[in-house]
Amino acid sequence: MKIIYVDNNATTKVAPEVLDAMLPYFSERYGNASSMHSFGGGLIVDIRRARTQVADLIGARPEEILFTSGGTESDATAIHAALQSYPHKRHIVTSRVEHPAIKNLFERYEKNGYRVTFIPVDGQGRLDQNALFESLREDTAIVSIMWANNETGVINSIDEISREVRSRGILFHTDAVQTVGKIPIDVSHNGVDLLSMSGHKFHGPKGIGALYIRKGTKFKPMVVGGHQEGGRRAGTENVPGIVGMGKACELAGRHLGDVGTRVRQLRDKLEHALLHSVPRSMANGGQAERLPNTTSIAFEYVEGEAILLMMNEYGICASSGSACTSGSLEPSHVLRAMGVPFTAAHGSIRYSLSHYSTEEEIDFIIAKMPPLIERLREMSPFWKQAAEAALH
């Protein structure tokens, strides 16, 4: 059975070019980059090249890139650095629709005495910027707002928000894990101080990420020990991962045009077809600016888990939300914050495409989804009740 993979916001396949670039560092060039001998120490040149490749993709300087183990560590490192650098500031601002890597972290800080302001979003998932700006105080240590939502793809006005926040003398961090490689980013022209990214979201390997730290930003390391990463993150360098992420960034830069045009057209074709062929369906955040590869479609009166299981029978891989929360039977906190009705939130499916997605795959999904939903609704007592109520 052929796999139709439209769960690229959860993870992506490693690009063949990335794998080829990484392989020598598992066998032929396996040295420790912190070694005095050239067999290991010479790998610093490869790390430096990868750092430049990452920086080039987001408009940064190489020295502003810190390698981490992934997006979650990058987020935690950014927040730790801000709060440790400004210990007298005990207020944090974020949104109600952040990824669990930020949401759960801030909830922990809240239990430990920090005051956290969670900014609401409207029914399309758009941030209430006025509420954000009004929440800023003298003791605000950091504002953390995701660049684009991992479930709906809704994009926040990061340039505008970051400039206003920085003008108040407050650090600004953005979780750009879902954004990098999908839309152009240039941190040299906005007010972002700290930006998180993860290699496996744009065809790089898992276990490697990066944190952009604007030059001049106060920074206290979270992981201490050795001298690696300029003393900003201790631990033996993951050279294969770093090289792979660098190559993935280089490729992502080349493919931005394809993602913004062809992939967007495929996403729109899928979305329009399903909304027109499946009654009582809607696109979550469909009226907002979104990532070109993402659509979240709610099918009312059907369980998302049941939809995914039946899709799996056809080899279609999608998600009911964030991969980090897919084990929960509760509706997504993102859709709840948007005010999506319970009957729709429970039946929401996220389709996320990639550079490798094809029109044939989209046509296959379009053919299978309507009868699939109809079959599930025939087994749903809630759908029958809704149909009877409509008749009266």
XYZ file of C-alpha atoms in Angstrom:
392
model
C 0.000 0.000 0.000
C 1.329 3.409 -0.981
C 1.717 5.934 1.834
C 0.118 9.338 1.245
C 1.909 11.547 3.744
C 0.219 14.853 4.602
C 1.475 15.207 8.178
C 4.512 17.336 7.448
C 3.891 19.719 10.352
C 4.571 16.727 12.616
C 7.790 15.780 10.838
C 9.203 15.533 7.324
C 11.170 12.950 5.395
C 14.910 13.553 5.359
C 15.863 14.876 1.938
C 18.194 12.486 0.042
C 20.752 15.285 -0.319
C 20.677 15.792 3.457
C 21.228 12.096 4.152
C 24.142 12.014 1.690
C 25.711 15.011 3.408
C 25.388 13.390 6.849
C 26.576 9.840 6.156
C 30.355 10.486 6.159
C 30.126 11.867 9.698
C 28.895 8.518 11.034
C 31.791 6.498 9.627
C 34.667 8.243 7.850
C 34.628 11.539 9.798
C 33.428 10.488 13.237
C 35.837 12.549 15.339
C 34.960 14.840 18.251
C 34.961 18.442 17.055
C 36.424 19.555 20.409
C 39.554 17.414 19.977
C 43.041 18.882 19.599
C 43.914 16.565 16.711
C 42.912 17.542 13.193
C 40.824 14.390 12.632
C 38.304 15.711 15.147
C 39.103 19.389 15.483
C 39.023 19.830 11.720
C 35.255 19.293 11.847
C 34.883 22.837 13.171
C 35.102 23.923 9.530
C 32.037 21.802 8.698
C 30.129 23.153 11.692
C 31.011 26.686 10.657
C 29.703 26.047 7.130
C 26.431 24.635 8.495
C 26.049 27.617 10.827
C 26.345 29.907 7.814
C 23.756 27.881 5.883
C 21.265 28.188 8.762
C 21.952 31.897 9.165
C 21.514 32.558 5.442
C 18.011 31.042 5.422
C 16.708 33.497 8.041
C 18.845 36.560 7.276
C 21.051 36.243 10.362
C 24.787 36.308 11.009
C 26.512 32.947 11.583
C 27.620 33.961 15.083
C 23.968 34.553 15.994
C 23.099 30.851 15.518
C 23.209 28.447 18.468
C 22.720 24.736 17.737
C 20.381 22.800 20.039
C 18.670 19.405 20.090
C 15.448 20.745 18.538
C 12.620 23.245 18.761
C 11.598 22.431 22.335
C 15.109 22.987 23.670
C 15.434 26.177 21.632
C 12.216 27.500 23.179
C 13.270 26.554 26.703
C 16.752 28.021 26.199
C 15.352 31.337 24.961
C 12.962 31.700 27.901
C 15.564 30.581 30.458
C 18.080 33.079 29.083
C 15.609 35.949 29.291
C 14.397 35.221 32.818
C 17.908 34.600 34.142
C 19.253 37.738 32.483
C 16.491 39.899 34.014
C 15.744 38.236 37.378
C 13.923 41.307 38.713
C 11.327 41.038 35.938
C 8.603 38.521 36.815
C 6.044 39.013 34.052
C 5.729 36.995 30.828
C 3.417 37.485 27.849
C 2.388 34.807 25.354
C -0.689 33.677 23.407
C -3.396 31.121 24.130
C -2.528 29.084 21.051
C 1.167 28.360 21.553
C 2.754 24.955 21.015
C 2.977 22.837 24.207
C 6.724 23.550 24.289
C 5.834 27.136 25.250
C 2.376 26.682 26.784
C 3.405 24.032 29.296
C 6.680 25.772 30.089
C 4.928 29.029 30.961
C 2.318 27.230 33.023
C 5.192 25.795 35.069
C 6.722 29.251 35.520
C 3.308 30.503 36.582
C 3.204 27.880 39.351
C 6.645 29.071 40.434
C 5.563 32.663 41.032
C 5.810 34.323 37.627
C 2.830 36.259 36.296
C 1.882 35.085 32.809
C -0.534 36.916 30.519
C -2.108 34.680 27.867
C -3.327 36.832 24.953
C -6.559 35.666 23.252
C -7.204 35.094 19.562
C -10.338 35.632 17.495
C -12.451 32.992 15.791
C -9.937 32.771 12.930
C -6.976 32.314 15.248
C -5.683 35.871 14.788
C -3.914 37.374 17.785
C -5.441 40.349 19.608
C -2.467 42.682 19.160
C -4.054 45.549 21.077
C -4.502 43.288 24.089
C -0.873 42.241 23.758
C 0.475 45.787 23.662
C -1.770 46.849 26.556
C -0.460 43.958 28.654
C 3.172 45.106 28.511
C 4.608 46.407 31.785
C 7.897 47.583 33.209
C 8.486 44.192 34.767
C 7.752 42.213 31.560
C 10.827 40.072 30.952
C 9.879 38.535 27.616
C 7.095 38.233 25.064
C 6.894 34.919 23.202
C 4.532 34.648 20.234
C 4.693 31.866 17.652
C 5.284 32.971 14.059
C 2.714 30.524 12.668
C 0.424 28.087 14.402
C 1.313 24.431 14.059
C -2.328 23.271 13.879
C -4.066 25.873 11.715
C -1.109 27.488 9.944
C -2.382 30.969 10.918
C 0.457 33.496 10.654
C 1.026 36.243 13.208
C 2.285 39.731 12.291
C 5.680 39.100 13.842
C 7.446 42.071 12.245
C 4.908 44.526 13.651
C 4.655 42.846 17.058
C 8.394 42.435 17.561
C 9.211 46.025 16.692
C 6.624 47.357 19.152
C 7.788 45.023 21.916
C 11.466 45.898 21.429
C 10.619 49.617 21.393
C 9.437 49.096 24.992
C 12.792 47.591 25.967
C 11.370 44.053 26.247
C 12.871 40.896 24.768
C 10.877 39.253 21.993
C 11.003 35.546 21.171
C 9.192 33.704 18.414
C 8.701 29.976 18.006
C 9.252 29.738 14.246
C 9.488 25.958 14.145
C 6.569 25.671 11.688
C 7.543 28.755 9.694
C 11.152 28.200 8.661
C 11.333 26.809 5.146
C 7.712 27.667 4.307
C 7.741 31.462 4.018
C 10.653 33.934 3.736
C 12.170 35.126 7.028
C 14.650 37.964 7.469
C 15.485 38.672 11.103
C 17.815 41.506 10.090
C 14.760 43.623 9.203
C 12.498 43.025 12.200
C 12.675 43.208 15.967
C 13.020 39.517 16.795
C 15.607 38.930 19.536
C 15.280 35.156 19.772
C 13.920 32.669 17.202
C 13.498 28.893 17.533
C 13.730 26.400 14.684
C 13.932 22.625 14.253
C 15.614 20.657 11.467
C 13.091 17.852 11.092
C 10.319 20.279 10.113
C 11.966 21.074 6.761
C 13.505 17.787 5.613
C 16.458 17.756 7.985
C 17.170 15.126 10.656
C 15.479 14.814 14.041
C 17.425 15.729 17.162
C 18.875 18.986 15.869
C 17.580 22.531 16.082
C 18.829 26.064 16.380
C 18.179 29.244 18.313
C 18.812 32.618 16.710
C 20.137 35.107 19.274
C 20.339 38.676 18.027
C 23.806 40.150 18.550
C 23.880 42.155 21.770
C 21.028 40.224 23.420
C 21.747 39.282 27.029
C 22.141 35.532 27.294
C 22.710 33.086 30.132
C 23.150 29.443 29.066
C 20.750 26.745 30.203
C 23.141 23.829 29.590
C 26.515 24.434 31.240
C 29.722 22.436 31.196
C 32.175 22.546 28.324
C 33.130 25.341 25.971
C 31.066 24.215 22.969
C 28.923 26.694 21.015
C 30.999 29.566 22.339
C 30.137 28.622 25.922
C 26.422 29.059 25.232
C 25.520 25.330 25.165
C 27.788 22.651 26.583
C 28.002 19.146 25.169
C 29.739 17.320 22.352
C 28.608 18.716 19.031
C 26.141 16.606 17.044
C 28.183 16.993 13.874
C 26.050 14.747 11.599
C 22.896 16.543 12.744
C 24.444 19.980 12.398
C 25.716 19.219 8.889
C 22.317 17.776 7.976
C 20.447 20.793 9.259
C 22.761 23.111 7.358
C 22.128 21.238 4.123
C 18.365 21.194 4.805
C 18.427 24.983 5.234
C 20.255 25.377 1.938
C 17.630 23.245 0.178
C 14.746 24.979 1.950
C 15.942 28.308 0.605
C 15.858 26.913 -2.947
C 12.362 25.465 -2.499
C 10.636 28.495 -0.955
C 9.224 29.491 -4.329
C 7.772 26.026 -4.944
C 6.188 25.904 -1.488
C 4.696 29.364 -1.971
C 3.141 28.526 -5.346
C 2.717 24.856 -6.298
C 2.297 23.526 -2.750
C -0.112 26.360 -1.914
C -2.167 25.482 -4.993
C -2.325 21.840 -3.918
C -3.389 22.869 -0.413
C -6.114 25.125 -1.832
C -7.318 22.380 -4.191
C -7.630 19.924 -1.303
C -9.350 22.432 0.963
C -11.852 23.671 -1.608
C -12.729 20.165 -2.735
C -13.409 18.875 0.766
C -15.387 21.936 1.855
C -17.602 21.648 -1.230
C -18.093 17.878 -1.143
C -18.521 17.253 2.594
C -21.551 18.888 4.274
C -21.058 20.631 7.633
C -17.307 21.105 7.190
C -15.207 24.247 7.652
C -11.589 25.378 7.485
C -10.275 26.401 10.896
C -8.647 29.808 10.437
C -9.571 29.726 6.756
C -10.109 33.479 6.548
C -6.733 34.357 8.072
C -3.301 34.517 6.459
C -1.860 31.033 6.720
C 1.190 28.963 5.875
C 0.971 27.776 2.262
C 1.150 24.094 3.173
C -1.409 23.810 6.000
C -5.159 23.397 6.278
C -7.175 22.312 9.297
C -10.639 21.119 8.325
C -13.395 20.426 10.850
C -15.931 17.733 10.026
C -18.859 18.169 12.389
C -20.292 15.291 14.432
C -17.410 12.890 13.738
C -14.555 11.859 16.033
C -11.138 12.888 14.742
C -9.550 9.672 16.005
C -12.065 7.602 14.026
C -11.344 9.659 10.901
C -7.595 9.129 11.253
C -7.980 5.384 11.791
C -10.107 5.054 8.682
C -7.729 7.275 6.684
C -4.925 5.008 7.812
C -6.651 2.080 6.085
C -6.044 3.928 2.794
C -2.452 4.775 3.710
C -3.273 8.457 4.299
C -1.230 9.947 7.137
C -2.586 13.151 8.687
C -3.146 14.485 12.195
C -5.914 15.702 14.459
C -3.671 18.499 15.725
C -0.199 18.772 17.219
C 1.780 15.534 17.291
C 2.808 16.483 20.836
C -0.815 16.287 22.035
C -2.259 13.579 19.785
C -2.495 11.134 22.686
C -5.176 13.268 24.326
C -8.887 12.789 23.711
C -9.579 16.404 24.625
C -10.189 18.907 21.813
C -7.185 20.977 20.817
C -6.458 23.947 23.107
C -5.870 25.948 19.913
C -9.357 25.284 18.549
C -10.903 25.874 21.975
C -9.168 29.251 22.174
C -10.628 30.083 18.742
C -14.108 29.213 19.951
C -14.562 26.359 17.467
C -17.719 24.447 18.516
C -17.066 21.221 20.388
C -18.874 19.218 17.688
C -16.415 20.554 15.091
C -13.227 20.734 17.166
C -13.406 17.008 17.922
C -13.582 16.214 14.201
C -10.802 18.494 12.980
C -8.090 17.055 10.753
C -4.849 18.824 9.884
C -3.424 18.230 6.422
C 0.115 19.568 6.035
C 1.869 19.251 2.690
C 5.509 19.519 1.678
C 7.774 20.093 -1.291
C 7.403 16.372 -2.030
C 3.581 16.389 -2.163
C 2.039 15.593 -5.549
C -1.262 16.319 -7.271
C -1.949 12.593 -7.588
C -1.793 12.279 -3.805
C -4.171 15.183 -3.318
C -6.616 13.705 -5.844
C -6.515 10.403 -3.943
C -7.405 12.140 -0.661
C -10.201 14.114 -2.345
C -11.671 10.873 -3.679
C -11.527 8.993 -0.367
C -12.526 11.586 2.229
C -16.227 12.321 1.388
C -17.423 8.685 1.494
C -15.241 8.095 4.537
C -16.900 10.929 6.469
C -20.349 9.847 5.273
C -19.706 6.323 6.533
C -18.630 7.536 9.954
C -21.593 9.881 10.244
C -23.967 7.026 9.526
C -22.612 5.411 12.691
C -22.806 8.616 14.749
C -25.911 9.175 16.939
C -24.977 12.859 17.163
C -25.127 13.231 13.365
C -28.551 11.600 13.307
C -29.789 13.954 16.038
C -28.437 16.968 14.124
C -30.102 15.775 10.908
C -33.443 15.286 12.657
C -33.205 18.719 14.288
C -32.527 20.290 10.876
C -35.725 18.753 9.513
C -37.764 20.404 12.263
